[in-house]
Coordinates of C-alpha atoms in Angstrom, one line a residue:
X1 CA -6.7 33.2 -10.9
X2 CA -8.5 36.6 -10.2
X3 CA -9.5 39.5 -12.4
X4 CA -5.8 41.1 -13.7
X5 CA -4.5 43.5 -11.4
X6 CA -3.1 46.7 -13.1
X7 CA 0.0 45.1 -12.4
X8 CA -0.5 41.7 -14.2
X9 CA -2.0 43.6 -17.1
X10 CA 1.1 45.5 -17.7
X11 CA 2.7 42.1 -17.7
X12 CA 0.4 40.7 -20.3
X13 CA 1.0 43.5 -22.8
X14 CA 4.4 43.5 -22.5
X15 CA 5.1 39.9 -22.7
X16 CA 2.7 39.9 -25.7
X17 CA 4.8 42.6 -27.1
X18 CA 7.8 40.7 -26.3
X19 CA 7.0 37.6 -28.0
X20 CA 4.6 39.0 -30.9
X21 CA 1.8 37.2 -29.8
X22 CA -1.5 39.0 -28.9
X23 CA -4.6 38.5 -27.1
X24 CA -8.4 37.5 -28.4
X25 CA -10.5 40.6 -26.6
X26 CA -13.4 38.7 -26.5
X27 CA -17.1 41.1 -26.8
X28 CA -19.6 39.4 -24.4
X29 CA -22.9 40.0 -23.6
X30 CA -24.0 37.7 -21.2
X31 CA -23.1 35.5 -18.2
X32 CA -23.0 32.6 -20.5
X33 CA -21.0 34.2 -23.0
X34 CA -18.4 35.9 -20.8
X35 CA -17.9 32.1 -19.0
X36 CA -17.7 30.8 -23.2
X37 CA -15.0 33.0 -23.4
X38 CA -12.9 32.0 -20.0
X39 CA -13.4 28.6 -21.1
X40 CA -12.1 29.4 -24.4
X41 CA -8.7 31.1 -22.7
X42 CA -8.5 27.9 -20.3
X43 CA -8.8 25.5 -22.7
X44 CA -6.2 27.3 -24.9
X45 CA -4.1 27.6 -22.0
X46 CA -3.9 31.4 -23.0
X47 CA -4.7 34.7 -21.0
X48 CA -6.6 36.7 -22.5
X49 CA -9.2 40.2 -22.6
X50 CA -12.9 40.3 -21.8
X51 CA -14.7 43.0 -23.2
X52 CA -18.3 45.1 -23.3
X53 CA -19.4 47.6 -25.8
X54 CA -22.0 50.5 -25.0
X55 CA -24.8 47.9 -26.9
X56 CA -23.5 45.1 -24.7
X57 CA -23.8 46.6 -21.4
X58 CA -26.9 48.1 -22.8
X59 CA -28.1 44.5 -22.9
X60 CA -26.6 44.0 -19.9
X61 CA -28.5 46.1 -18.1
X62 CA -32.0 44.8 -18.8
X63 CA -34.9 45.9 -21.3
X64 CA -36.7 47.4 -18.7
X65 CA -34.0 50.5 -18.0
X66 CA -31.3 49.7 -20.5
X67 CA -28.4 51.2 -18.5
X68 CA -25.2 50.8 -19.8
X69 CA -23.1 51.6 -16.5
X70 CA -25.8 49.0 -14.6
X71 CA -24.9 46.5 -17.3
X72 CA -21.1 46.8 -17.3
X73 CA -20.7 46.9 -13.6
X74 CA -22.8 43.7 -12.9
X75 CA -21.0 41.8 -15.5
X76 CA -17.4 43.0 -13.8
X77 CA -18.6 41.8 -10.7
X78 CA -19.8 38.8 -11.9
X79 CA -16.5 37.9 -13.2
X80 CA -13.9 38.4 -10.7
X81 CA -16.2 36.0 -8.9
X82 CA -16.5 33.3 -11.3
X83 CA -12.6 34.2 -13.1
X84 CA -11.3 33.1 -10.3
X85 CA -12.2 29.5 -11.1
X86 CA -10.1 29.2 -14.4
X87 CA -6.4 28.8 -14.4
X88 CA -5.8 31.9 -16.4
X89 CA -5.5 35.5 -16.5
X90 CA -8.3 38.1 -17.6
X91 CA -8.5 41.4 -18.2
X92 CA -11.7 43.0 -18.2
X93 CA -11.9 45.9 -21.0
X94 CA -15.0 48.6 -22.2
X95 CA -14.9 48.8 -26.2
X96 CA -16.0 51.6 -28.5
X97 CA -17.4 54.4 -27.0
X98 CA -18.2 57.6 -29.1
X99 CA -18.6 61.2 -27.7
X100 CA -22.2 61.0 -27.3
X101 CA -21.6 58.1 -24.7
X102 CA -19.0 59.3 -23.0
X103 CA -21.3 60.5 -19.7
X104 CA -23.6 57.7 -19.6
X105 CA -20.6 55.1 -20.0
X106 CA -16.9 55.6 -20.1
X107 CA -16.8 58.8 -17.9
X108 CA -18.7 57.3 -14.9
X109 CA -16.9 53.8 -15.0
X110 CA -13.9 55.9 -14.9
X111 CA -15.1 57.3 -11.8
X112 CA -16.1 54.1 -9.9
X113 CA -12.4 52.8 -10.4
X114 CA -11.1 56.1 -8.7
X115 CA -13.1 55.6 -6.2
X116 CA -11.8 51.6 -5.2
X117 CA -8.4 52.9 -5.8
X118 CA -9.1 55.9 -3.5
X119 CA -10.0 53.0 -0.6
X120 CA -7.1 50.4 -1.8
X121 CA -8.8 48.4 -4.2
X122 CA -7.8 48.0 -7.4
X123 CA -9.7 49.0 -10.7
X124 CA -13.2 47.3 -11.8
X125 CA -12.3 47.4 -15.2
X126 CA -8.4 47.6 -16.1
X127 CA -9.0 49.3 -19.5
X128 CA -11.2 51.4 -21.7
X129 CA -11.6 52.4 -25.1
X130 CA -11.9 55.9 -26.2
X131 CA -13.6 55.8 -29.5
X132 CA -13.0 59.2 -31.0
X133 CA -13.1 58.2 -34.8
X134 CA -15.6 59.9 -36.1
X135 CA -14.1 63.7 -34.5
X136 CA -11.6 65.8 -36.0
X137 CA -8.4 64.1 -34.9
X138 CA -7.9 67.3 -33.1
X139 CA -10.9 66.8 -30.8
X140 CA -10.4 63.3 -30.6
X141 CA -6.8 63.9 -29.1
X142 CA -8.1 66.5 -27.1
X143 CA -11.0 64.3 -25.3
X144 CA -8.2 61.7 -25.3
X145 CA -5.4 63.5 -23.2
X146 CA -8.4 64.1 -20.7
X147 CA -9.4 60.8 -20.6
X148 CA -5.8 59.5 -20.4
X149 CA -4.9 61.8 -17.4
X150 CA -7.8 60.1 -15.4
X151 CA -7.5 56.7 -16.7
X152 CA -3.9 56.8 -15.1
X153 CA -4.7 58.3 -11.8
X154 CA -7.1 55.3 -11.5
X155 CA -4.1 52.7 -12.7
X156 CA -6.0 51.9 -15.9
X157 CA -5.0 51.5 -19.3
X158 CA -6.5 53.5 -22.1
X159 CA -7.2 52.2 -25.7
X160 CA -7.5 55.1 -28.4
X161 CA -9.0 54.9 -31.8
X162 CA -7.3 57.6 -34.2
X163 CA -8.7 57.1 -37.4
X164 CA -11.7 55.0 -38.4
X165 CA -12.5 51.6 -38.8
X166 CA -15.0 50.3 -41.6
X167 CA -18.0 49.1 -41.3
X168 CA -20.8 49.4 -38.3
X169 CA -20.6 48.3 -34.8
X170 CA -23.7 49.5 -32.0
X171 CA -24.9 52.2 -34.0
X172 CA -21.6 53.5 -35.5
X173 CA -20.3 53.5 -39.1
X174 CA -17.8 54.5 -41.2
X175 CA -17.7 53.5 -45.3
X176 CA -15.2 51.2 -46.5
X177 CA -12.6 54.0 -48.3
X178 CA -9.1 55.4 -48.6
X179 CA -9.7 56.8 -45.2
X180 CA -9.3 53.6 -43.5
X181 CA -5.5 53.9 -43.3
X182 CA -3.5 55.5 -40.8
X183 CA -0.6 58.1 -41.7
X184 CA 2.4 58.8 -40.0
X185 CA 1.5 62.3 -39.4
X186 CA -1.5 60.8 -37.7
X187 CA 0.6 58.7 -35.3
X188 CA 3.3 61.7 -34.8
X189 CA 0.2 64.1 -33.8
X190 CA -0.9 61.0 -31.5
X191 CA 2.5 61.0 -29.8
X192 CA 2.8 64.5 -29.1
X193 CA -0.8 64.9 -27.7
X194 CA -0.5 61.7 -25.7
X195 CA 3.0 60.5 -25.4
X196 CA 4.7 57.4 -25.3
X197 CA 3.9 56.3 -22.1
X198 CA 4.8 58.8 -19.5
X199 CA 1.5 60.1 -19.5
X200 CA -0.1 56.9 -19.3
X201 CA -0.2 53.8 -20.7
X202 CA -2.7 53.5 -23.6
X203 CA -3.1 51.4 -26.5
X204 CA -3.5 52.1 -30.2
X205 CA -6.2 51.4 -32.8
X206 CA -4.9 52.5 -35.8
X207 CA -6.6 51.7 -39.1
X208 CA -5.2 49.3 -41.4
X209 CA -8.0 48.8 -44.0
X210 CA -9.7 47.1 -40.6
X211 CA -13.8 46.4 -41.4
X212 CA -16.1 45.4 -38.8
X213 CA -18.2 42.2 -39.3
X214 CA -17.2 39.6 -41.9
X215 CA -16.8 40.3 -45.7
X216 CA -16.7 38.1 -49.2
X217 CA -12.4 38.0 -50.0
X218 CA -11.8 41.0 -52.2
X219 CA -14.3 43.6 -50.4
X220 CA -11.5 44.8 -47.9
X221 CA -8.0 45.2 -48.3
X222 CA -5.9 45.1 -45.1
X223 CA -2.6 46.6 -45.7
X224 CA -1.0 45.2 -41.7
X225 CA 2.6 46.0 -42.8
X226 CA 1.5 50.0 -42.7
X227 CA 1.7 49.2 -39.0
X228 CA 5.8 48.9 -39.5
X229 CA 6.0 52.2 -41.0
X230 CA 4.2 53.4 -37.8
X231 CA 6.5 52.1 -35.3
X232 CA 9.5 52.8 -37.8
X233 CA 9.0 56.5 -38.0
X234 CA 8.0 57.6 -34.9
X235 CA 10.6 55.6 -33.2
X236 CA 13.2 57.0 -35.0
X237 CA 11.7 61.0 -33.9
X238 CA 11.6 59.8 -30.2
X239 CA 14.2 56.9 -30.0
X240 CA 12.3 54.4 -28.6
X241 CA 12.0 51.1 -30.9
X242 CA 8.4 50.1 -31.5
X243 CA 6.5 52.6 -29.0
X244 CA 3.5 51.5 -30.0
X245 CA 1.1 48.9 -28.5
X246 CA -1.3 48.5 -31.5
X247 CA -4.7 46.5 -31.1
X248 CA -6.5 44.9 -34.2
X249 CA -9.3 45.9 -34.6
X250 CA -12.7 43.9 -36.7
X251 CA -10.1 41.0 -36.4
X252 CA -13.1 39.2 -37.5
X253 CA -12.5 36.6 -40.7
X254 CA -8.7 37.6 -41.1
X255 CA -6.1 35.6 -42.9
X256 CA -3.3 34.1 -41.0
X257 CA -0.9 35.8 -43.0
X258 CA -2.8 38.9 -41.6
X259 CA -2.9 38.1 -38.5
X260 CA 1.2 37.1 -38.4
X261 CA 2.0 40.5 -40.2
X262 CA -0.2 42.1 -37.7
X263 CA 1.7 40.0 -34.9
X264 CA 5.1 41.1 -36.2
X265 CA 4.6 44.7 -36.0
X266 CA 3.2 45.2 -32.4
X267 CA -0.5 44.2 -32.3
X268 CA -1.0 42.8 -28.7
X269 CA -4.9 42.5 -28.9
X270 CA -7.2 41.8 -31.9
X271 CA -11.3 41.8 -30.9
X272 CA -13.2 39.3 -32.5
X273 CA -17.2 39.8 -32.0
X274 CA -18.7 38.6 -35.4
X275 CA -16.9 35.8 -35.5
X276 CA -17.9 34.4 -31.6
X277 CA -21.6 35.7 -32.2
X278 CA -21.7 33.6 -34.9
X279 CA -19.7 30.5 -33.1
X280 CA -22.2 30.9 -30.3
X281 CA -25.4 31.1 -32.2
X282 CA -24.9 28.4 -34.6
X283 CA -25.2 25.5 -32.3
X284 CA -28.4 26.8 -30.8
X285 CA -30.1 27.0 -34.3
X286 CA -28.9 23.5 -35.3
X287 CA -30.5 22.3 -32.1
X288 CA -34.0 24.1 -33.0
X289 CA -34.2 22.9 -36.7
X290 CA -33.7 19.4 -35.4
X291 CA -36.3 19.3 -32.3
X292 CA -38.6 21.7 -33.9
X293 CA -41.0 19.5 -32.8
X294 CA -40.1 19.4 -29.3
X295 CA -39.2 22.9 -28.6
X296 CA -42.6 24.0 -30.8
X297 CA -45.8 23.1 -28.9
X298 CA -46.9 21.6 -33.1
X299 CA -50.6 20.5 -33.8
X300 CA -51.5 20.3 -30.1
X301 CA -48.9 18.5 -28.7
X302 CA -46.9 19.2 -25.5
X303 CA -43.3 19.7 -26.8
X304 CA -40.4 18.2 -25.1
X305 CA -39.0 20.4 -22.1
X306 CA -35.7 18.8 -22.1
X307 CA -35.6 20.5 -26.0
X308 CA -36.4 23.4 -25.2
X309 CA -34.9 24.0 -21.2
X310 CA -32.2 26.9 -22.0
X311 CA -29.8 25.0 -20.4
X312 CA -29.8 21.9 -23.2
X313 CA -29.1 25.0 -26.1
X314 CA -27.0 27.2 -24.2
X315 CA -24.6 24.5 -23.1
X316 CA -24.2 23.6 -26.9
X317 CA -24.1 28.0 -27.5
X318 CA -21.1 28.0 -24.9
X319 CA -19.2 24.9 -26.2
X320 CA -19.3 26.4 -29.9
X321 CA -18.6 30.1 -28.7
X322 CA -15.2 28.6 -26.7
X323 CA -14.3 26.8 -29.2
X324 CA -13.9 30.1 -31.5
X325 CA -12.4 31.5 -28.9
X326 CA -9.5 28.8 -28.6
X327 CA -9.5 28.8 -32.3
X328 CA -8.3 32.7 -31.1
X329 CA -5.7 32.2 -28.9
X330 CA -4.2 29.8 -31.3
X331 CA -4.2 32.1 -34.5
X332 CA -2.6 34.8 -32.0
X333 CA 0.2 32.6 -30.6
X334 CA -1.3 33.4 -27.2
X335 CA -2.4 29.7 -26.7
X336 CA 0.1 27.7 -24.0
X337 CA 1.4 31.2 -22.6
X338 CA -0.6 31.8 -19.7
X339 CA 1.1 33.8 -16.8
X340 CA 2.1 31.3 -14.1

């Protein structure tokens, strides 16, 4: 199947809301890891979210420029030509982007989806995240209603981060403190700047004790049920049960009994990035410590090219990457519920 249309993505969500499941959002950032991941969903039998940071498309783009709008657009492209050759739905989704990346990232992707809706095409990417953590939440709101407005107007979906999340991802970092839960008062000011939905369709990352990268047990303490008390209270001030569409963020070495709380109380995407890095590189570095000798020209010798030919370590990369990702879609309860 294609690239979601906005329409099919607004089925995902709410058939993941629905059946309190949630998506893997993979971070790729590569051709070979963005078809690791579609593997991953087919073999899971799961839809499922593609997604690109600022470092990513950075990467993306080449060492030679390093553009990050270059980067992201090629990748799209890219995939609603290959996605169409796996039997499952995928989203394609920008993560984190601060203020100071906003006009070299978010902004102009924005305005390349306006302009294919403007000639009857649908959107390149069908969401983006709005990383406003590390502003007053007044600011942050205030960039966000901006954003929101013109995320709508080009049918996309817009993902929000209101309070921070621990640890460092490209470049930006919070500590690991009593500031890494988010209040009710935080969500009410949320839903009056933003809405529920009438405004535009946007997802929330609210903060749980969430930590990016992976951690020893005992070094973060993810409190998932604080989630409840969010939907609770604010959908007892507007009457709507559980307005929110949260998204999990450094899902990243979670328990299951995190990840099912999480589930219960209106998560519908969790990224995962350290944990597929990892699942890809392995592989490769098992195959270099055992044909050292063939990948390394040693003592004079010629090597062996079928050791060291990309393709003979990148197949085993993408097989160890996918199989993280199916791992994924199985601890969300997304595998076997593909869109028919």
């Amino acid at each position: 199947m294609p690239i979601a249309t906005p329409e099919a993505y607004t089925e995902m969500l709410d058939r993941a809301k629905a059946g309190k499941f949630a998506y893997p959002a993979i971070n790729v950032t590569s051709s070979q890891t963005l078809h690791a991941a579609l593997r991953g969903f087919a073999e899971a039998e799961s839809d499922g979210i593609i997604q690109i940071s600022t470092g990513g498309a950075e990467f993306l783009g080449g060492q030679h420029n390093k553009d990050m709008v270059t980067g992201a657009v090629a990748l799209a492209e890219f995939a609603h030509i290959v996605a169409a050759k796996y039997d499952v739905t995928v989203a394609l989704h920008t993560d984190h982007c601060p203020k100071d990346k906003l006009d070299g990232y978010v902004r102009p992707l924005l305005a390349i989806s306006a302009e294919r809706v403007a000639r009857g095409e649908n959107p390149l990417f069908q969401s983006h995240m709005w990383d406003g953590s590390a502003e007053t939440l007044a600011d942050n709101l205030s960039i966000a209603q901006e954003l929101l407005a013109q995320a709508a107007a080009a049918r996309i979906i817009l993902e929000v981060e209101i309070t921070p999340t621990g640890g460092e991802e490209d470049g930006v970092s919070h500590e690991i403190n009593d500031e890494l839960y988010t209040t009710v008062n935080d969500a009410v000011r949320t839903a009056e700047a933003l809405g529920l939905g009438e405004k535009g369709r946007y997802l929330l990352a609210a903060s749980f004790g969430n930590v990016h990268g992976v951690y020893k047990p005992g070094n973060v303490v993810l409190r998932p049920e604080l989630l409840a008390d969010l939907q609770t209270e604010i959908g007892k001030q507007y009457g709507k049960q559980d307005p929110f569409d949260f998204v999990f963020h450094g899902g990243s070495g979670s328990t299951a009994e995190e990840i099912r709380t999480a589930l219960e109380n209106g998560v519908v995407k969790m990224n995962l990035d350290t944990d597929t890095q990892y699942a890809f590189t392995r592989p490769v570095v098992d195959h270099m410590f055992r044909n050292y000798d063939g990948v390394l020209k040693v003592d004079g010798e010629v090597g062996k090219k079928n050791t060291y030919d990309p393709r003979t370590w990148g197949k085993l990369a993408e097989a160890g990457m996918a199989a993280r990702v199916l791992e994924a879609a199985q601890q969300l309860r997304s595998a076997g519920k593909r869109m028919k």
